[in-house]
Short mmCIF file of C-alpha atoms in Angstrom, two decimals:
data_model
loop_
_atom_site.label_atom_id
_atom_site.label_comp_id
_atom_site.label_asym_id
_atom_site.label_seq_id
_atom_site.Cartn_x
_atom_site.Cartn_y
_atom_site.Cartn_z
CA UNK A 1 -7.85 -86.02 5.96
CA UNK A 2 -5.89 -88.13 8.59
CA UNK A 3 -9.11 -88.67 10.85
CA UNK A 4 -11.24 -89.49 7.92
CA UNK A 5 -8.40 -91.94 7.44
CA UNK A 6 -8.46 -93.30 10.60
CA UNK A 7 -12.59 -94.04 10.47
CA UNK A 8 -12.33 -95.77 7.01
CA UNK A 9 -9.10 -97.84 8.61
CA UNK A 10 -11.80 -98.68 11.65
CA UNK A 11 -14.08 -99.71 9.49
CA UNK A 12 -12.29 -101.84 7.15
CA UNK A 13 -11.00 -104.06 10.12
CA UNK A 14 -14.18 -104.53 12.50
CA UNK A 15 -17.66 -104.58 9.62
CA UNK A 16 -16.31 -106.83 7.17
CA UNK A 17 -15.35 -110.40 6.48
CA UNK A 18 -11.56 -110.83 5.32
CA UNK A 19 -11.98 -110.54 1.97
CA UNK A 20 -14.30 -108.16 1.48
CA UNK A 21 -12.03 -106.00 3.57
CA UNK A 22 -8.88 -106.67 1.52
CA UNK A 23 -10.58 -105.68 -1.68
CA UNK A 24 -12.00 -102.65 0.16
CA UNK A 25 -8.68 -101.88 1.17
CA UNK A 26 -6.76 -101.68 -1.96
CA UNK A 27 -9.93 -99.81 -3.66
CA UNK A 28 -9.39 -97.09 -0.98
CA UNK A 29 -5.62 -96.60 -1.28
CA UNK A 30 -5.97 -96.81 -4.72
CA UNK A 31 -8.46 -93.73 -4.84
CA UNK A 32 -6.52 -92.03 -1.93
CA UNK A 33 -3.77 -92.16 -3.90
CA UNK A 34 -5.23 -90.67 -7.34
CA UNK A 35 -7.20 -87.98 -5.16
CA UNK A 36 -4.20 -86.95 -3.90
CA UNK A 37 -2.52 -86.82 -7.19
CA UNK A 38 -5.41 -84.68 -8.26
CA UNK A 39 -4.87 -82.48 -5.28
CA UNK A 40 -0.70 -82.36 -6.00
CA UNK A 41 -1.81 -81.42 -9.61
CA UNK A 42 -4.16 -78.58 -8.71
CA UNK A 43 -1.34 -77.44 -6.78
CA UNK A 44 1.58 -78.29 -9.28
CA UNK A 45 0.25 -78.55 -12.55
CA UNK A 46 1.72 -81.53 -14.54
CA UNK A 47 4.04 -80.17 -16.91
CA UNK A 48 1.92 -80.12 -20.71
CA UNK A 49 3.78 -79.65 -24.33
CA UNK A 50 3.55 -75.99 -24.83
CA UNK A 51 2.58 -74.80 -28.07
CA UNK A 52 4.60 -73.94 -31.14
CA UNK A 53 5.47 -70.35 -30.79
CA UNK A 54 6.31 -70.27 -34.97
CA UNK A 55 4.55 -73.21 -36.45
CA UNK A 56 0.77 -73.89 -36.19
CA UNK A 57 -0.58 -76.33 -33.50
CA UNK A 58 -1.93 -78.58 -35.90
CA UNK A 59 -1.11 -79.37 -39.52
CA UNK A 60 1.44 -78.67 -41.57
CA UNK A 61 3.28 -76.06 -43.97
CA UNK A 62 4.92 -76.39 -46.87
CA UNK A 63 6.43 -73.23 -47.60
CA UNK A 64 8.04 -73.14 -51.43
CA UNK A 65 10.64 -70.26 -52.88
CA UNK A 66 9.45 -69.97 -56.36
CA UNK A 67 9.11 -71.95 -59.46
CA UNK A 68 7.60 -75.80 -59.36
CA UNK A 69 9.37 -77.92 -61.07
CA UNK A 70 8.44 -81.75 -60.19
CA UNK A 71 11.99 -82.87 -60.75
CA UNK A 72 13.15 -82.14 -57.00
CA UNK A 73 10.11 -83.66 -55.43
CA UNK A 74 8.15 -80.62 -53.63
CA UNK A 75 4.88 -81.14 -55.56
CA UNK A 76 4.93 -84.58 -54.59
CA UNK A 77 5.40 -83.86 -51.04
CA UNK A 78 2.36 -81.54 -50.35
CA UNK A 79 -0.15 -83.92 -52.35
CA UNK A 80 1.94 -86.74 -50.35
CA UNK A 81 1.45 -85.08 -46.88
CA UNK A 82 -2.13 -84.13 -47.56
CA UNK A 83 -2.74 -87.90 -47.91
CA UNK A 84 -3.11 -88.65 -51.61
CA UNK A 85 -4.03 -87.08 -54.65
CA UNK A 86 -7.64 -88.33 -54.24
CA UNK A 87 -7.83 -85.88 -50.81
CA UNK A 88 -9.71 -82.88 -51.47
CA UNK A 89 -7.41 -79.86 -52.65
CA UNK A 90 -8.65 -76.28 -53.03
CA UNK A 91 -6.20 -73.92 -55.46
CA UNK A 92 -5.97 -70.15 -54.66
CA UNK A 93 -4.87 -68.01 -57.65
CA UNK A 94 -5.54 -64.72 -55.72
CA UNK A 95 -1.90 -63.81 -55.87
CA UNK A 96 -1.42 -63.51 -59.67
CA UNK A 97 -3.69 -60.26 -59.54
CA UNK A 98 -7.27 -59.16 -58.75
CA UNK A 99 -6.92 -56.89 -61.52
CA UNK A 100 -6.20 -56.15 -65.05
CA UNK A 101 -3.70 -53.44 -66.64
CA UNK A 102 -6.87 -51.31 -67.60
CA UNK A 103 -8.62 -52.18 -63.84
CA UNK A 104 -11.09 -54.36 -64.83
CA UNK A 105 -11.23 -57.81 -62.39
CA UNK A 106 -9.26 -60.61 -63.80
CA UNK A 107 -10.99 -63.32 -64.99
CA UNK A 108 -9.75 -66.69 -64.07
CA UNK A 109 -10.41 -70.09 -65.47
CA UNK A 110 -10.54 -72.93 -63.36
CA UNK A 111 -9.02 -75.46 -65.97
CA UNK A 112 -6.15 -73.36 -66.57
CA UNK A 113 -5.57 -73.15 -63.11
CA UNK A 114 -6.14 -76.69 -62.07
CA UNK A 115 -4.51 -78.32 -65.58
CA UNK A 116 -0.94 -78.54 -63.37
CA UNK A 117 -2.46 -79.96 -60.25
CA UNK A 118 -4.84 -82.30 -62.55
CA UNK A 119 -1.80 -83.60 -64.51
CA UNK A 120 0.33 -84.64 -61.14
CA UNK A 121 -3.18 -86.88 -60.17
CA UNK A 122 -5.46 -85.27 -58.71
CA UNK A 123 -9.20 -86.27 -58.35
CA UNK A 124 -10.91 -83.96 -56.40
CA UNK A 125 -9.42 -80.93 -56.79
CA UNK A 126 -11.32 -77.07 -57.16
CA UNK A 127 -10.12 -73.34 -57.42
CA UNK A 128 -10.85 -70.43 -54.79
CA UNK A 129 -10.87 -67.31 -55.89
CA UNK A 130 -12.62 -63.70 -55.37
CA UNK A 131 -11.62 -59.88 -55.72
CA UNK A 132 -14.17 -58.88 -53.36
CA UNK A 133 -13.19 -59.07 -49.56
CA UNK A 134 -16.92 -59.17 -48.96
CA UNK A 135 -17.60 -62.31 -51.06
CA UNK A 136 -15.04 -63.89 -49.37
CA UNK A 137 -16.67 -63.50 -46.02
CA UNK A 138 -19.60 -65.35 -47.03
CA UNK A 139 -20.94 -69.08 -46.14
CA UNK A 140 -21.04 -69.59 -49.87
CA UNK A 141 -17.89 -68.63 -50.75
CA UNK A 142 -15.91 -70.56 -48.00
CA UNK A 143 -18.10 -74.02 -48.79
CA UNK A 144 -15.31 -75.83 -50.27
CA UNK A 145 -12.86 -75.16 -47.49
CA UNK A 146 -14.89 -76.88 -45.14
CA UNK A 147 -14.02 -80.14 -46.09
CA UNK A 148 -10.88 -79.49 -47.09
CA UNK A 149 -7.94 -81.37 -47.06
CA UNK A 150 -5.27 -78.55 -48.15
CA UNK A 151 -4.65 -75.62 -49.39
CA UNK A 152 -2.41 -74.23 -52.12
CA UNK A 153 -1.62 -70.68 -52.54
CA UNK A 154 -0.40 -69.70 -56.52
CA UNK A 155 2.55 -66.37 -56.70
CA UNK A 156 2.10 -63.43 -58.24
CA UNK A 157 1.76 -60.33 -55.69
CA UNK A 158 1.20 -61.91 -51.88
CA UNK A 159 -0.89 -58.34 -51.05
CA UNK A 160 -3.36 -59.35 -54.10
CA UNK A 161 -4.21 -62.25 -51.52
CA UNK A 162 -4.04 -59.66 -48.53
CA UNK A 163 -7.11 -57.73 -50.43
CA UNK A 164 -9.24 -60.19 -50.58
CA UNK A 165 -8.89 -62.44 -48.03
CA UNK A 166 -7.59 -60.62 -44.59
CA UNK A 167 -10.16 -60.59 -41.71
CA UNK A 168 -12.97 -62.10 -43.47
CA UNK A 169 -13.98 -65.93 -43.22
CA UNK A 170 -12.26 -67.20 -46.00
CA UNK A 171 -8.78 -66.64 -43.67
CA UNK A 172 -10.61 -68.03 -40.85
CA UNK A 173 -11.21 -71.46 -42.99
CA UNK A 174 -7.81 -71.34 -44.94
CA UNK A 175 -6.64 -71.75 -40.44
CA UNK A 176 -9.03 -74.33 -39.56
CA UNK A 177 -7.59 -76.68 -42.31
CA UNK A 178 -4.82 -76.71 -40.42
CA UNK A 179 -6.68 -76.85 -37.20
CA UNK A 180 -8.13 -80.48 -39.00
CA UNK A 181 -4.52 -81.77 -39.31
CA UNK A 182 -4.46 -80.37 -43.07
CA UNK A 183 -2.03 -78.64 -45.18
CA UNK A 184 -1.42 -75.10 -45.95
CA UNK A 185 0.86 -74.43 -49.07
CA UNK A 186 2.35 -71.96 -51.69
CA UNK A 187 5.32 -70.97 -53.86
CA UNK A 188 6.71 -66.98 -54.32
CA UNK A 189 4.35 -65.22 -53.07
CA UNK A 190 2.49 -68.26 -52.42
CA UNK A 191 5.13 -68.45 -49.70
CA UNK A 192 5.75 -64.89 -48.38
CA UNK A 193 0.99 -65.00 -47.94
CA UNK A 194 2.08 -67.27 -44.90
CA UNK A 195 4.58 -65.36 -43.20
CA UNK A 196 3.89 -62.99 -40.25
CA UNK A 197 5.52 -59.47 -41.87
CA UNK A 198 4.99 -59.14 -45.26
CA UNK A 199 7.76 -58.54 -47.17
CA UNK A 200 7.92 -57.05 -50.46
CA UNK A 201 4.37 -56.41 -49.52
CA UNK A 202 4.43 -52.86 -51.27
CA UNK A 203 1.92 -52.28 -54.29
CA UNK A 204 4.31 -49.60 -55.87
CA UNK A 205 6.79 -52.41 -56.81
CA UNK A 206 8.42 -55.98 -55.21
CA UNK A 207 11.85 -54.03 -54.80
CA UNK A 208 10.37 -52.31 -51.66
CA UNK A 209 11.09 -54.39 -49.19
CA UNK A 210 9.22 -52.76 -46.27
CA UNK A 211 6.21 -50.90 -47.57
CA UNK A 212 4.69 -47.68 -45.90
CA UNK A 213 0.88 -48.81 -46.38
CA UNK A 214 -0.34 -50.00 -43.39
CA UNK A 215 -2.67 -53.03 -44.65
CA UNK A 216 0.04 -54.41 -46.45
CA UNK A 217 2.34 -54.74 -43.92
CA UNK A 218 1.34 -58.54 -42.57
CA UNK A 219 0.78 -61.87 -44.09
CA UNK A 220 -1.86 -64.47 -42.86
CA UNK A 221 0.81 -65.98 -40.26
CA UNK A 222 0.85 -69.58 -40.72
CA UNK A 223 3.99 -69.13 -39.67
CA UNK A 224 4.61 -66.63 -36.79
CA UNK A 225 6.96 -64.02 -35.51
CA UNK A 226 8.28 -64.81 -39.53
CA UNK A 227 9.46 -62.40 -42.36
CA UNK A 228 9.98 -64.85 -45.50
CA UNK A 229 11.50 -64.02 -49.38
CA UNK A 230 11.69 -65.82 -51.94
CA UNK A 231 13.85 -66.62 -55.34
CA UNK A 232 16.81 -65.39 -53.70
CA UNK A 233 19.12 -67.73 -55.76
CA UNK A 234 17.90 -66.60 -58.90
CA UNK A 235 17.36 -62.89 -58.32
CA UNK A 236 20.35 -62.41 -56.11
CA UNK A 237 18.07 -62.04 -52.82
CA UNK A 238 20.55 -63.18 -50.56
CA UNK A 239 20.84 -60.00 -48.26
CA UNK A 240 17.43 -58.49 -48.78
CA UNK A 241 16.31 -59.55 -45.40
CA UNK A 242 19.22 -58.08 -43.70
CA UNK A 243 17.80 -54.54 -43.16
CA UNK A 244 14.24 -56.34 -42.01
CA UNK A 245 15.55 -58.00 -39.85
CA UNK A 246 17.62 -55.47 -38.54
CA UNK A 247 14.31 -52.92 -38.08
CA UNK A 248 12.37 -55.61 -36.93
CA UNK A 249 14.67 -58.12 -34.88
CA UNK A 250 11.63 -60.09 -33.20
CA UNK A 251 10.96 -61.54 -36.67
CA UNK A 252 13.52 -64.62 -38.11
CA UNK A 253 13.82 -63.91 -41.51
CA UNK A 254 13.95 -67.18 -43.92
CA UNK A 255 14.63 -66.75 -47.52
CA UNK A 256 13.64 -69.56 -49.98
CA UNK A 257 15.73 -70.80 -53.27
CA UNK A 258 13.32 -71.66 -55.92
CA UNK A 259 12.26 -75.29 -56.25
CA UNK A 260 13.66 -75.46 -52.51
CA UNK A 261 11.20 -75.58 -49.35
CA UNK A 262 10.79 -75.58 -45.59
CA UNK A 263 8.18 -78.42 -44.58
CA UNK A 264 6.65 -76.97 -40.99
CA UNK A 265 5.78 -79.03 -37.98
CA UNK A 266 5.29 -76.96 -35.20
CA UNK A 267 8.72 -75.20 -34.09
CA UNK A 268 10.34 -77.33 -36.65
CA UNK A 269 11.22 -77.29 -39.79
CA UNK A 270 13.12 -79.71 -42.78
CA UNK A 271 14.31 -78.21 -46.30
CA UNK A 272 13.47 -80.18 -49.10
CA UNK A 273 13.98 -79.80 -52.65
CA UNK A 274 16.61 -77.97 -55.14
CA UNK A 275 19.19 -76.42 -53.13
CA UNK A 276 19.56 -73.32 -50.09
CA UNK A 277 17.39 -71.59 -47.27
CA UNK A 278 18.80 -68.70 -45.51
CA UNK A 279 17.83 -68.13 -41.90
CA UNK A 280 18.47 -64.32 -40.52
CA UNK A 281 18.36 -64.76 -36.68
CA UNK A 282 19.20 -61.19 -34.81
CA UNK A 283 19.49 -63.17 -31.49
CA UNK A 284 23.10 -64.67 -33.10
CA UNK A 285 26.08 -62.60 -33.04
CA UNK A 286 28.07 -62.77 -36.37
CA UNK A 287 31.59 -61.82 -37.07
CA UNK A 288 31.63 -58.69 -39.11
CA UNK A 289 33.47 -60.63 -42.55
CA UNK A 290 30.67 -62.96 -41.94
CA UNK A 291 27.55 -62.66 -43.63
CA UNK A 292 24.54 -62.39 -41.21
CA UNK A 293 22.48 -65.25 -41.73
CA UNK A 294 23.08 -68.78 -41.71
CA UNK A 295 22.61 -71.25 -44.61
CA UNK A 296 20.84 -74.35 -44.86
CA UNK A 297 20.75 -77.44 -47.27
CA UNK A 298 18.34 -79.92 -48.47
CA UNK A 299 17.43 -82.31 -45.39
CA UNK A 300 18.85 -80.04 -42.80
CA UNK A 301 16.35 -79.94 -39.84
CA UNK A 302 15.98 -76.46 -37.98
CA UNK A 303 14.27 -75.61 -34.60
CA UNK A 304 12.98 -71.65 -34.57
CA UNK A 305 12.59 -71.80 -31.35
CA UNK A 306 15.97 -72.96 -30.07
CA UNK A 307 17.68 -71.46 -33.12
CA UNK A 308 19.34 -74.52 -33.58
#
C-alpha cells in the first residue's frame, strides 16, 4: 500500500500541469481515505442498531386487556396509528369460537362483526375468518392481508385463533403487516394471540393457567420472550402470572386492565388508556411483603429490555 502510494505521489508531481494535479490529488486522498475506512470496517464492523429482542422490527402493537370502550381513547389510537380510518383494516373474529355448543362451525357475519369498527369511521374495512387450518394456508384466503394496513384480533378463546391460524400462511401475512410498517392489534384474548407463551391457553377452561396440551402452549409472538393476561382488574388477575413466571422465568409476564393498553415499538412500550399494567420481571429481586411485579400507569414508558 505504501509503494503504490509512493508511484501515484510520483506521478501526481512530474505528468501533470498544476491543476490538474491538485484536483488529482484531493480525488486520491479522498478515495484512500474511504478505502481505508472500508478496510477498518471489514475489520471493525461499524456498530448497527440491534434488533428488538421483544418487539417486532417493524410496525407496531397495540396490545388491549379486555373490553373497548371508546371513552379512554384505545380505539382511536390503533385506527390513528394505522394512518386513518380510510387505511385498509382486516377484523379477525377467530377467537370468539370455531365452534358451536353442539360442534357444528360457527357461522359469522361480517356486518355484525364490522358494525363497531364501521361506526368509529371506517371505509375500507373486511373480516378474516376460517375454522379450517388448511383454508387458511391458501393464496385465496390470505388475499386481503396483502395489502393490508392492520390487523385486529376480536377475544373470546386465544387457542380458537391457535387452531386455525398457527404455521399456515395466514400467520405468515398477519407478520408481514408488520414487516410493511403496519399494525397488529387485539383485546382479551385478542391480546394474550400475540404473546410468546400462551396463557390461559387450556381448552378445558381459562382458569388453567398453564395448559398440558402441547399445541396450545404458544401464541403467534408479536411480542417475544412474553407471557400476557388480561382483565386482571376486573377478575382479580393480579397474581395469576406469578407461578408462570416463576416456571418459566425467561418470559416477562405483563398483565392488562381492561380498556388499558401497551402500544409496542420495538423494546418499548407506553400504556394508554383506563388505568394499570402489571409487569412480572424474575430478573428483579422483591422484598418478600412486596408483591412481585411492578405496576404501571397510563403514559408510563417501559423498556423490556433494560427492565426499566
Amino acid at each position: 500500500m505504501k509503494a503504490r502510494r509512493v508511484v501515484m505521489a510520483h506521478i501526481l508531481a512530474y505528468h501533470l500541469p498544476m491543476r490538474r494535479r491538485l484536483f488529482a490529488l484531493i480525488t486520491f486522498v479522498a478515495c484512500f481515505a474511504a478505502g481505508a475506512g472500508l478496510l477498518a470496517g471489514q475489520a471493525t464492523p461499524a456498530a448497527q442498531a440491534a434488533p428488538p429482542e421483544y418487539g417486532p422490527a417493524k410496525g407496531t402493537l397495540v396490545i388491549i386487556g379486555g373490553n373497548m370502550s371508546d371513552n379512554f381513547g384505545v380505539p382511536q389510537k390503533f385506527i390513528q396509528l394505522a394512518g386513518g380510518p380510510a387505511k385498509k383494516f382486516v377484523i379477525v373474529p377467530t377467537n370468539g369460537g370455531n365452534r358451536n355448543p353442539d360442534g357444528s362451525l360457527r357461522v359469522y357475519k361480517e356486518d355484525d362483526v364490522l358494525a363497531a369498527w364501521k361506526k368509529r369511521g371506517l371505509t375500507n374495512v373486511v373480516m378474516l375468518h376460517t375454522a379450517d387450518p388448511k383454508v387458511a394456508d391458501t393464496p385465496e384466503f390470505v388475499k386481503p392481508l396483502l395489502d393490508a394496513d392492520a390487523v385486529w384480533f376480536d377475544g373470546g378463546r386465544q387457542w380458537n385463533a391457535v387452531d386455525s391460524y398457527m404455521g399456515t400462511r395466514a400467520l405468515k401475512e398477519f407478520w408481514n403487516v408488520l414487516n410493511r410498517g403496519g399494525v397488529i392489534a387485539g383485546s382479551s384474548a385478542g391480546a394474550t394471540i400475540q404473546s410468546d407463551y400462551l396463557v390461559r391457553g387450556d381448552t378445558k377452561g381459562p382458569d388453567i393457567m398453564m395448559t398440558d396440551e402441547p399445541n396450545h402452549q404458544h401464541g403467534f409472538a408479536f411480542l417475544k420472550h412474553s407471557a400476557i393476561d388480561q382483565h386482571i382488574n376486573t377478575r382479580n388477575r393480579w397474581d395469576d402470572l406469578i407461578p408462570v413466571i416463576k416456571r418459566y422465568p425467561e418470559y416477562l409476564g405483563i398483565g392488562l386492565s381492561e380498556d388499558t393498553a401497551i402500544v409496542v415499538t420495538g423494546d418499548r412500550f407506553e400504556v394508554i388508556g383506563r388505568w394499570k399494567v402489571t409487569v412480572h420481571d424474575n430478573t428483579k429481586a422483591y422484598q418478600p411483603w412486596e408483591k412481585p411485579y411492578d405496576v404501571l400507569s397510563v403514559g408510563d414508558v417501559y423498556n423490556m429490555k433494560t427492565r426499566k
